[in-house]
N, CA, C and O atoms as a DFTB+ gen file, in Angstrom:
292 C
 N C O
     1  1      12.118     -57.695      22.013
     2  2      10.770     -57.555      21.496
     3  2      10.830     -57.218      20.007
     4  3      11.446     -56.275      19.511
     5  1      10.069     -58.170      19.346
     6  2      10.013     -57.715      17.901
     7  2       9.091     -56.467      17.290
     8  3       7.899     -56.300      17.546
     9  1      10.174     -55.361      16.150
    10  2       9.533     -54.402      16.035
    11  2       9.018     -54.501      14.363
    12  3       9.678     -55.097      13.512
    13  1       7.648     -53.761      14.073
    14  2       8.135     -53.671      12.563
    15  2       8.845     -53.100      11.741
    16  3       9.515     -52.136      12.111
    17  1       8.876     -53.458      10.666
    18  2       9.534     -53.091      10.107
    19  2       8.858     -51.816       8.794
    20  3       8.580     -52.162       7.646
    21  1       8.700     -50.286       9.343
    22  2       7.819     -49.431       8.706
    23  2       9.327     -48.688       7.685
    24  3      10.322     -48.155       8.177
    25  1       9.005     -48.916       6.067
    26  2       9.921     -48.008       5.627
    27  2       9.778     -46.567       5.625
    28  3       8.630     -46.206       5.370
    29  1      10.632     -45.621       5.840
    30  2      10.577     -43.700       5.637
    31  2       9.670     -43.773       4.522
    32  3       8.534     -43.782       4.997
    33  1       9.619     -43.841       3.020
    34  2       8.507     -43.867       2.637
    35  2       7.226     -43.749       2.984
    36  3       6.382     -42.855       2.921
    37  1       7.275     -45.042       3.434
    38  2       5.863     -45.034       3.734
    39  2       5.575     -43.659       5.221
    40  3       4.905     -42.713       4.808
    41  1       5.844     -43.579       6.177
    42  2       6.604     -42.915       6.859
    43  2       5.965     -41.279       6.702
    44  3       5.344     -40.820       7.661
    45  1       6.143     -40.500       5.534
    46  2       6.626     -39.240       5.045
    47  2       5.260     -39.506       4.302
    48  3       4.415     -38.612       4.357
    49  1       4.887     -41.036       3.390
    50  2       3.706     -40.411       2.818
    51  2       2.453     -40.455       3.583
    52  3       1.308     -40.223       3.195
    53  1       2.895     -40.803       4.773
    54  2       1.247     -40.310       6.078
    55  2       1.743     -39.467       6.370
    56  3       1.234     -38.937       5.382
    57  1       2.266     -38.754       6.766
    58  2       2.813     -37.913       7.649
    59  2       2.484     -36.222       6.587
    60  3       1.998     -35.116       6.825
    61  1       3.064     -36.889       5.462
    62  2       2.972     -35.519       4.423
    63  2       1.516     -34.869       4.345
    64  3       1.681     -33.651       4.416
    65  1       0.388     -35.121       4.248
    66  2      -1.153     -34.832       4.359
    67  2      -0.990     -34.011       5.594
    68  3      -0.682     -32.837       5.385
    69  1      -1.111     -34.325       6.651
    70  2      -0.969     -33.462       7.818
    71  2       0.084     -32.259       7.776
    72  3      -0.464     -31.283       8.289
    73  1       1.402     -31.946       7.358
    74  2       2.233     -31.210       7.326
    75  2       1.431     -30.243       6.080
    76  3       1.608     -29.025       6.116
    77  1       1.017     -30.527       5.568
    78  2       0.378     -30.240       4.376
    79  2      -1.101     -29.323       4.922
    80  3      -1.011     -28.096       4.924
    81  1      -1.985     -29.758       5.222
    82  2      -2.952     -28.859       6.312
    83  2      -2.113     -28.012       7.012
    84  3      -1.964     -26.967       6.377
    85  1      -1.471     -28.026       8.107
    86  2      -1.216     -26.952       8.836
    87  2      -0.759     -26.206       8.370
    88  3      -0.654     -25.194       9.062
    89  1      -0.063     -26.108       6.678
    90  2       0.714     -25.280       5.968
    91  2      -0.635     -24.381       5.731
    92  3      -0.901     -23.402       6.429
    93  1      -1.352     -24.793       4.778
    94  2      -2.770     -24.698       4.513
    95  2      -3.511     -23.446       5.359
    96  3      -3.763     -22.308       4.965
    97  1      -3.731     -23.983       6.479
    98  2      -4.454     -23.468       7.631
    99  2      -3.542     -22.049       7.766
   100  3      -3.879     -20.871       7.644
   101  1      -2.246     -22.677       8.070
   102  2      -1.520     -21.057       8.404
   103  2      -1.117     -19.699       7.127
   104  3      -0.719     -18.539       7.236
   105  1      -1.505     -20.671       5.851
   106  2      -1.837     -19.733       5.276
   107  2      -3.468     -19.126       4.861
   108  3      -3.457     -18.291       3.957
   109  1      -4.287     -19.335       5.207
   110  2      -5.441     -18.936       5.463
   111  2      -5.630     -18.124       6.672
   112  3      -6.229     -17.049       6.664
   113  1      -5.134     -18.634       7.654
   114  2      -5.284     -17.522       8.950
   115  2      -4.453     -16.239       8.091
   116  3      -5.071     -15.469       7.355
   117  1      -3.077     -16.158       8.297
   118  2      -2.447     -15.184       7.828
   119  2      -3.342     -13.903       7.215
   120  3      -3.663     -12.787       7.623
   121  1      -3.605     -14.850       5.773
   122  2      -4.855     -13.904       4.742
   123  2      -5.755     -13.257       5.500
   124  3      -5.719     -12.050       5.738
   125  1      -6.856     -14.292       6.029
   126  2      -8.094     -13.552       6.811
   127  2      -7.563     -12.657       7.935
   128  3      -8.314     -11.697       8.113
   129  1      -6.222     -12.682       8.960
   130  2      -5.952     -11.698       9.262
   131  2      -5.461     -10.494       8.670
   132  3      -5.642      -9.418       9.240
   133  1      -4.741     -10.589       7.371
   134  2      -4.843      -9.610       6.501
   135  2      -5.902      -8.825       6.329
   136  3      -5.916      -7.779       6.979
   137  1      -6.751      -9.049       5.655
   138  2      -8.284      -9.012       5.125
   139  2      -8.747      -7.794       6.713
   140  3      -8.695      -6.566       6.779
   141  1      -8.990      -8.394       7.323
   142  2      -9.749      -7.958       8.793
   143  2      -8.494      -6.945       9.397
   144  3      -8.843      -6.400      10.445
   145  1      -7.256      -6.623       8.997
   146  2      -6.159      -5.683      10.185
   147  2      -5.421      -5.095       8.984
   148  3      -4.346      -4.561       9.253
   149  1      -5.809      -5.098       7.697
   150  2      -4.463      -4.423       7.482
   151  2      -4.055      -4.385       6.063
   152  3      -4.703      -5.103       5.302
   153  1      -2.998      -3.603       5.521
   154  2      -2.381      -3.813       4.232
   155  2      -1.416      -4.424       4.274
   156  3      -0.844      -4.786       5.302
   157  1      -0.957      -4.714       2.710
   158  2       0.225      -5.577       2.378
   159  2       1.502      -5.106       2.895
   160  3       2.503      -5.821       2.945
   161  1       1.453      -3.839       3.297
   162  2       2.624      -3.467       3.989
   163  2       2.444      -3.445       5.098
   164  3       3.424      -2.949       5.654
   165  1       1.420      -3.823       6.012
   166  2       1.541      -3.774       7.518
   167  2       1.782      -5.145       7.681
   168  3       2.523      -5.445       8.617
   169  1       1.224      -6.251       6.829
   170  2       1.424      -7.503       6.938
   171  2       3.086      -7.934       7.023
   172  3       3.650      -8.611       7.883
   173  1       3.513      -7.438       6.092
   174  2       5.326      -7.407       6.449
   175  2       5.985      -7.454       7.412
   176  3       6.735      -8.338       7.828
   177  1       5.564      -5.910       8.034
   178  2       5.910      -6.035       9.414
   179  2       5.400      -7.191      10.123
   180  3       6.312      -7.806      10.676
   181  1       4.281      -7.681      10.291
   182  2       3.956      -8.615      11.179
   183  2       4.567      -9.708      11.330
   184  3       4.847     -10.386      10.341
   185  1       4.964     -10.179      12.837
   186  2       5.930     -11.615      13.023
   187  2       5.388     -12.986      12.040
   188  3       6.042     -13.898      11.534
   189  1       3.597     -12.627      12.017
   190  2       3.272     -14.286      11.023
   191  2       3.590     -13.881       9.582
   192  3       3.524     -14.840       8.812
   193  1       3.874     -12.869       9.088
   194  2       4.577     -13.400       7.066
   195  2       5.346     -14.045       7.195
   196  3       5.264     -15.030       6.461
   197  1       6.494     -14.009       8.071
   198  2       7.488     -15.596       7.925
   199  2       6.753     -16.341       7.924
   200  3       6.757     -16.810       6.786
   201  1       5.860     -16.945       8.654
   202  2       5.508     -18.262       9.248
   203  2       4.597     -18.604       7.278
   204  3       4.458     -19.614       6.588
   205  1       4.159     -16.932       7.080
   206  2       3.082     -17.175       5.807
   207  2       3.973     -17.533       4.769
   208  3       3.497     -18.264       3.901
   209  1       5.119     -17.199       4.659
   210  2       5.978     -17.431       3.688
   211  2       6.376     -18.813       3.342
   212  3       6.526     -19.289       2.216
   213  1       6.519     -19.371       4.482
   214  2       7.295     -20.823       4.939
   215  2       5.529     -21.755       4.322
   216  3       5.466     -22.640       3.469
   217  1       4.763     -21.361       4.833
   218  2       3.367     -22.079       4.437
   219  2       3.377     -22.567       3.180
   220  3       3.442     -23.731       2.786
   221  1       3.278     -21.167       2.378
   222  2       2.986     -20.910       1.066
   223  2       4.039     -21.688       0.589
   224  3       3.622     -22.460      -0.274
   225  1       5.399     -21.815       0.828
   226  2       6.773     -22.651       0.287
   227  2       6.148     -24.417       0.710
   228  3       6.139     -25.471       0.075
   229  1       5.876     -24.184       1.515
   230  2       5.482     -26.181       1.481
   231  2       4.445     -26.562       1.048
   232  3       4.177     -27.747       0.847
   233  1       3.455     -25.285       0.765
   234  2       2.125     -25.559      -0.670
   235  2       2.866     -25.812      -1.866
   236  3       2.617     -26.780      -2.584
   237  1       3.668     -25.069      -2.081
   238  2       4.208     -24.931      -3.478
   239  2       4.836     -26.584      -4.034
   240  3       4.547     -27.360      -4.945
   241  1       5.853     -26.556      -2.881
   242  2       6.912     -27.793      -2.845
   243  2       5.857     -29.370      -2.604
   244  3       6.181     -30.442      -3.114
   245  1       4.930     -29.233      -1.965
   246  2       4.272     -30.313      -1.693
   247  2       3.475     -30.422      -2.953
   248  3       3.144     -31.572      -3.245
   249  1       3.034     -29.310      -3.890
   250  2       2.244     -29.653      -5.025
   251  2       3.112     -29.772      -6.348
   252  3       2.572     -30.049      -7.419
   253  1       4.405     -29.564      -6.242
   254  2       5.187     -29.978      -6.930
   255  2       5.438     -31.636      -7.136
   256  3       5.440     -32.349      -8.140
   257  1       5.585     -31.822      -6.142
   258  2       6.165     -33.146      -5.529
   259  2       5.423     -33.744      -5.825
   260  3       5.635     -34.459      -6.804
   261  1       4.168     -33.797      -5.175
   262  2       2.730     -34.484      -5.682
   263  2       2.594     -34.990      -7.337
   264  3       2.472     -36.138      -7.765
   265  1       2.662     -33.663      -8.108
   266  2       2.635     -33.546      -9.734
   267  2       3.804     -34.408     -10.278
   268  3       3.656     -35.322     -11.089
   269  1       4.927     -34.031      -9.765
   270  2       6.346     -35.255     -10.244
   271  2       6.076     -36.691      -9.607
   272  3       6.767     -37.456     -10.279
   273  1       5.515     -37.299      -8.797
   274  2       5.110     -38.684      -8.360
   275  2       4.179     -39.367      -8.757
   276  3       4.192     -40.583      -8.570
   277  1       3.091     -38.708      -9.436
   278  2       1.818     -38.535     -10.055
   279  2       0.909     -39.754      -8.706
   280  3       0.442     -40.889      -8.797
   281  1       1.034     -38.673      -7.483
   282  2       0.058     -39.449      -6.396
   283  2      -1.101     -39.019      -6.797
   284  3      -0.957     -38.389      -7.844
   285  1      -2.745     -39.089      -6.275
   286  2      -4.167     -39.038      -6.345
   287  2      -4.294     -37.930      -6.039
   288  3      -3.195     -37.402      -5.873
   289  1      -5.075     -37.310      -5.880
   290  2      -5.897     -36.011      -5.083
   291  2      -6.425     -36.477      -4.079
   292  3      -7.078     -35.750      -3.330
Protein backbone atom coordinates (compact mmCIF):
# COMPACT_ATOMS: atom_id res chain seq x y z
CA UNK A 1 0.00 0.00 0.00
CA UNK A 2 1.27 3.31 -0.96
CA UNK A 3 2.22 5.74 1.85
CA UNK A 4 2.99 9.48 1.77
CA UNK A 5 5.54 10.83 1.81
CA UNK A 6 5.24 13.62 5.04
CA UNK A 7 8.80 15.26 5.79
CA UNK A 8 9.81 15.73 10.00
CA UNK A 9 9.66 19.27 9.14
CA UNK A 10 6.73 19.59 8.20
CA UNK A 11 5.91 17.05 10.97
CA UNK A 12 7.30 19.23 14.15
CA UNK A 13 5.91 22.41 12.47
CA UNK A 14 2.12 21.11 13.25
CA UNK A 15 2.85 19.44 15.96
CA UNK A 16 4.97 22.45 17.59
CA UNK A 17 1.62 24.88 18.17
CA UNK A 18 0.07 22.23 20.28
CA UNK A 19 3.26 21.32 22.42
CA UNK A 20 3.39 24.93 22.68
CA UNK A 21 -0.29 25.43 24.40
CA UNK A 22 0.02 22.80 26.85
CA UNK A 23 3.35 24.41 27.87
CA UNK A 24 1.27 27.61 28.06
CA UNK A 25 -1.68 26.22 29.93
CA UNK A 26 0.63 24.46 32.50
CA UNK A 27 2.18 27.44 33.09
CA UNK A 28 -0.86 29.41 33.85
CA UNK A 29 -2.44 26.75 36.00
CA UNK A 30 0.79 26.57 38.08
CA UNK A 31 0.56 30.65 38.61
CA UNK A 32 -3.22 30.80 39.36
CA UNK A 33 -2.54 27.99 41.74
CA UNK A 34 0.09 30.04 43.18
CA UNK A 35 -1.99 33.16 43.41
CA UNK A 36 -5.07 31.17 45.22
CA UNK A 37 -2.56 28.52 47.81
CA UNK A 38 0.44 30.04 48.46
CA UNK A 39 3.99 31.68 48.37
CA UNK A 40 6.98 31.42 46.28
CA UNK A 41 8.35 29.21 48.74
CA UNK A 42 5.53 26.87 49.20
CA UNK A 43 5.34 26.68 45.43
CA UNK A 44 8.88 24.97 45.48
CA UNK A 45 7.93 22.50 47.49
CA UNK A 46 5.07 21.62 45.33
CA UNK A 47 5.42 18.46 42.84
CA UNK A 48 3.97 21.02 39.75
CA UNK A 49 7.28 23.71 39.76
CA UNK A 50 9.02 21.00 37.86
CA UNK A 51 6.37 20.48 35.52
CA UNK A 52 6.29 24.82 35.78
CA UNK A 53 9.82 24.92 35.11
CA UNK A 54 9.89 22.52 32.10
CA UNK A 55 6.74 24.83 30.70
CA UNK A 56 8.34 28.01 31.09
CA UNK A 57 11.75 26.25 29.28
CA UNK A 58 9.65 25.29 26.08
CA UNK A 59 8.05 29.00 26.16
CA UNK A 60 11.37 30.27 26.18
CA UNK A 61 12.99 27.73 23.57
CA UNK A 62 9.89 27.74 21.33
CA UNK A 63 10.04 31.69 21.20
CA UNK A 64 13.49 31.57 20.51
CA UNK A 65 13.22 29.28 17.75
CA UNK A 66 10.28 31.02 16.36
CA UNK A 67 12.47 34.56 16.37
CA UNK A 68 15.67 32.62 14.65
CA UNK A 69 13.26 31.09 11.71
CA UNK A 70 11.42 34.30 11.42
CA UNK A 71 7.89 32.10 11.31
CA UNK A 72 4.36 34.44 11.66
CA UNK A 73 2.57 34.94 14.86
Amino acid sequence: MFKPFIPARSKLKNFAPKILLCAQLGVLSVRNANIVFGTAEELEKNPLYELFKIARTIITKAALYKNKRGFNA
